One Martini backbone bead per residue (centre of mass of N, CA, C, O) as a GRO file, in nm:
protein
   52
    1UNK     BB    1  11.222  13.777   4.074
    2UNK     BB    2  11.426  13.514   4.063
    3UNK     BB    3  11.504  13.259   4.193
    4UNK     BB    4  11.790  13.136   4.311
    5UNK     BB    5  11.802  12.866   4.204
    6UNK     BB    6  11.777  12.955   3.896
    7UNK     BB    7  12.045  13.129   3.891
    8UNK     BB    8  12.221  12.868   3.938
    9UNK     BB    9  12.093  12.726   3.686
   10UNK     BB   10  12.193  12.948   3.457
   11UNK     BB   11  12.461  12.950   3.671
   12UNK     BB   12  12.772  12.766   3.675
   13UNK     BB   13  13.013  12.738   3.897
   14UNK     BB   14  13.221  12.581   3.722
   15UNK     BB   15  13.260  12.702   3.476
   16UNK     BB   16  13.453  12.984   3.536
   17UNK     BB   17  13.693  12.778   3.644
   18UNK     BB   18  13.757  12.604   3.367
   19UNK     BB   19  13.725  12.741   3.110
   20UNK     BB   20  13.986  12.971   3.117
   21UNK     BB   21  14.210  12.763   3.106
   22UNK     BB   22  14.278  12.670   2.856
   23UNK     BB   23  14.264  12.925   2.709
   24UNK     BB   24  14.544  13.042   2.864
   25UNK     BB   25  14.726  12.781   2.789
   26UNK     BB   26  14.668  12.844   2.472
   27UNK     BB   27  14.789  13.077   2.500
   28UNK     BB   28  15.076  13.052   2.610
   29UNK     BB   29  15.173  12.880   2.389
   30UNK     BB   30  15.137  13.051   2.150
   31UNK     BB   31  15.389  13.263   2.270
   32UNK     BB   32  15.596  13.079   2.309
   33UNK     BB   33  15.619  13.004   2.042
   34UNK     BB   34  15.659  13.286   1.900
   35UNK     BB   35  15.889  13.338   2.045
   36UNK     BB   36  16.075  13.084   1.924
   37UNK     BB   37  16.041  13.150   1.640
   38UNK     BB   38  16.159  13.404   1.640
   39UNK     BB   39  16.452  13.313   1.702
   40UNK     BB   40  16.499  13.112   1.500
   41UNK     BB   41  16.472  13.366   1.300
   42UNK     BB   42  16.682  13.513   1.346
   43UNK     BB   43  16.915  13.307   1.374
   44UNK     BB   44  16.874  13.284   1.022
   45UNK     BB   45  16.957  13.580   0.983
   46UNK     BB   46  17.157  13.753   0.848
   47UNK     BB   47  17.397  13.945   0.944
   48UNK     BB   48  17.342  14.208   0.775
   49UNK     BB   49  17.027  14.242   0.836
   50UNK     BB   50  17.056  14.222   1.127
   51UNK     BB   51  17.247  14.554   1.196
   52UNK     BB   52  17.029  14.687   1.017
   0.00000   0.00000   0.00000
């Protein structure tokens, strides 16, 4: 077994509280989008396309 020390520095403390951070706002912002243009593309196709 190596020392606590090692797996501290070879896992730091930092890395999972930061990184996942963007990477989930990255994902809400994508999914908003996808959201938004579904949206306004609904709103732009024709009355008879809706309904069938």
């Amino acid at each position: 077994m190596p020392p606590a020390s090692e797996i501290f520095q070879e896992i730091p403390v930092d890395q999972p509280s930061v990184t996942p951070k963007p990477f989930y706002k990255s994902l809400y912002f994508q999914v908003i989008t996808a959201i938004v243009l579904g949206v306004l593309l609904g709103c732009q196709v024709p009355p008879g396309y809706k309904h069938a």
